[in-house]
Coordinates of C-alpha atoms in Angstrom, one line a residue:
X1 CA -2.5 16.0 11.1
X2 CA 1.3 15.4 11.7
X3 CA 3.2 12.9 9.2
X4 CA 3.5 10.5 11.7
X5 CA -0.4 9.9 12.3
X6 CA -0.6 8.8 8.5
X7 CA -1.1 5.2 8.4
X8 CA 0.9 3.4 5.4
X9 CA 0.6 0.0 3.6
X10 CA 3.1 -0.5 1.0
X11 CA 2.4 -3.3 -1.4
X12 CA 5.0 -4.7 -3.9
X13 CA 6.0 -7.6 -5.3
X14 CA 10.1 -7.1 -5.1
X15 CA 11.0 -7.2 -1.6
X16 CA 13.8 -5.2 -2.0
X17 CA 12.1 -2.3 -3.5
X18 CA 9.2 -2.8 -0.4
X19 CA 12.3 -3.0 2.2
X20 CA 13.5 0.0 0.8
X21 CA 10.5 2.2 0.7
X22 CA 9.9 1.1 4.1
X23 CA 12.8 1.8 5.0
X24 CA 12.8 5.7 3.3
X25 CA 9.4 6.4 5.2
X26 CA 9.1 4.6 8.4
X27 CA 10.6 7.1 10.0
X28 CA 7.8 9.8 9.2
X29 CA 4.8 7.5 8.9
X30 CA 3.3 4.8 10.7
X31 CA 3.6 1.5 8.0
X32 CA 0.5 -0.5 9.5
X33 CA 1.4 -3.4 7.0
X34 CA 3.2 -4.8 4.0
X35 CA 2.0 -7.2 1.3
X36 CA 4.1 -8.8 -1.7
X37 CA 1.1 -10.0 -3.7
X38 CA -2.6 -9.4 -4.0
X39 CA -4.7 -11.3 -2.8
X40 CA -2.2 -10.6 0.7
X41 CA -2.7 -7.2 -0.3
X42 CA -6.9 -7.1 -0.2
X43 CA -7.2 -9.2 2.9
X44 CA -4.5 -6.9 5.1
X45 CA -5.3 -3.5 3.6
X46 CA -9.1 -4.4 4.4
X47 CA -7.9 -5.7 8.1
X48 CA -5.8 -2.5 8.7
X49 CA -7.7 0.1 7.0
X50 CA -4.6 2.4 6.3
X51 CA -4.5 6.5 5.4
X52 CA -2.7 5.2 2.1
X53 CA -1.4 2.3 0.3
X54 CA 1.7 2.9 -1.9
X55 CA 1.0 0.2 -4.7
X56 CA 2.7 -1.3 -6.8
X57 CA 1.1 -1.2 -10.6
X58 CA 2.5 -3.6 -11.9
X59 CA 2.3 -7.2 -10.3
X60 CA 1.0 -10.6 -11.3
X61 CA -2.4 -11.6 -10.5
X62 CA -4.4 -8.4 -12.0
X63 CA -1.6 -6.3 -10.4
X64 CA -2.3 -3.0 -8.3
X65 CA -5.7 -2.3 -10.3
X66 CA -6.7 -5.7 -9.0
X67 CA -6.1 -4.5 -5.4
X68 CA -7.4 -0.8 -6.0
X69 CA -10.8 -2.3 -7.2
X70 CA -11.0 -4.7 -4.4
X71 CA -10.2 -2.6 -1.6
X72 CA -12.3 0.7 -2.7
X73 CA -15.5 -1.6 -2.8
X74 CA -15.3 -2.2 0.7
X75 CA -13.5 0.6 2.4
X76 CA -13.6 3.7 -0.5
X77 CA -11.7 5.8 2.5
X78 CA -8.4 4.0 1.9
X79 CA -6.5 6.6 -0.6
X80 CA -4.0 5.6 -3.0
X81 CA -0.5 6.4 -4.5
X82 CA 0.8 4.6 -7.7
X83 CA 4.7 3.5 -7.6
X84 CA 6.0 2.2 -10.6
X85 CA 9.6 2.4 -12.1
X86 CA 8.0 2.6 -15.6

């Protein structure tokens, strides 16, 4: 599979952190989506079904475990990469 038929989500709650990684990568991926929060995060990683979701651990609302837990219930396919600064 070449890089650029990975399908990306990228979920963060800083937006200039998510402009930058999109930035970085949508050049060698395909970003099918962005979210800032979670529960924008559940409902667009469940309408898009992405590759992989680069997620952001550490958010308000139950954070990227929130979305994780949501999300592999209904579609376990989805794969996931944590990104924290910590």
């Amino acid at each position: 599979m070449a890089d650029d038929d990975i399908r990306v989500f990228v979920v963060d709650d800083h937006r200039l952190f998510l402009s930058g990684v999109q930035a970085e990568i949508g050049h060698d991926f395909t970003l099918v989506g962005s979210a800032g929060d979670v529960p924008s995060a559940i409902s667009a990683i469940l309408a898009t079904r992405p590759d992989v979701v680069l997620l952001d651990v550490h958010m308000p609302a139950g954070g990227g475990r929130a979305v994780l837990e949501a999300v592999h219930q209904a579609a376990p396919e989805v794969h996931f990469l944590a990104l924290s600064v910590s």
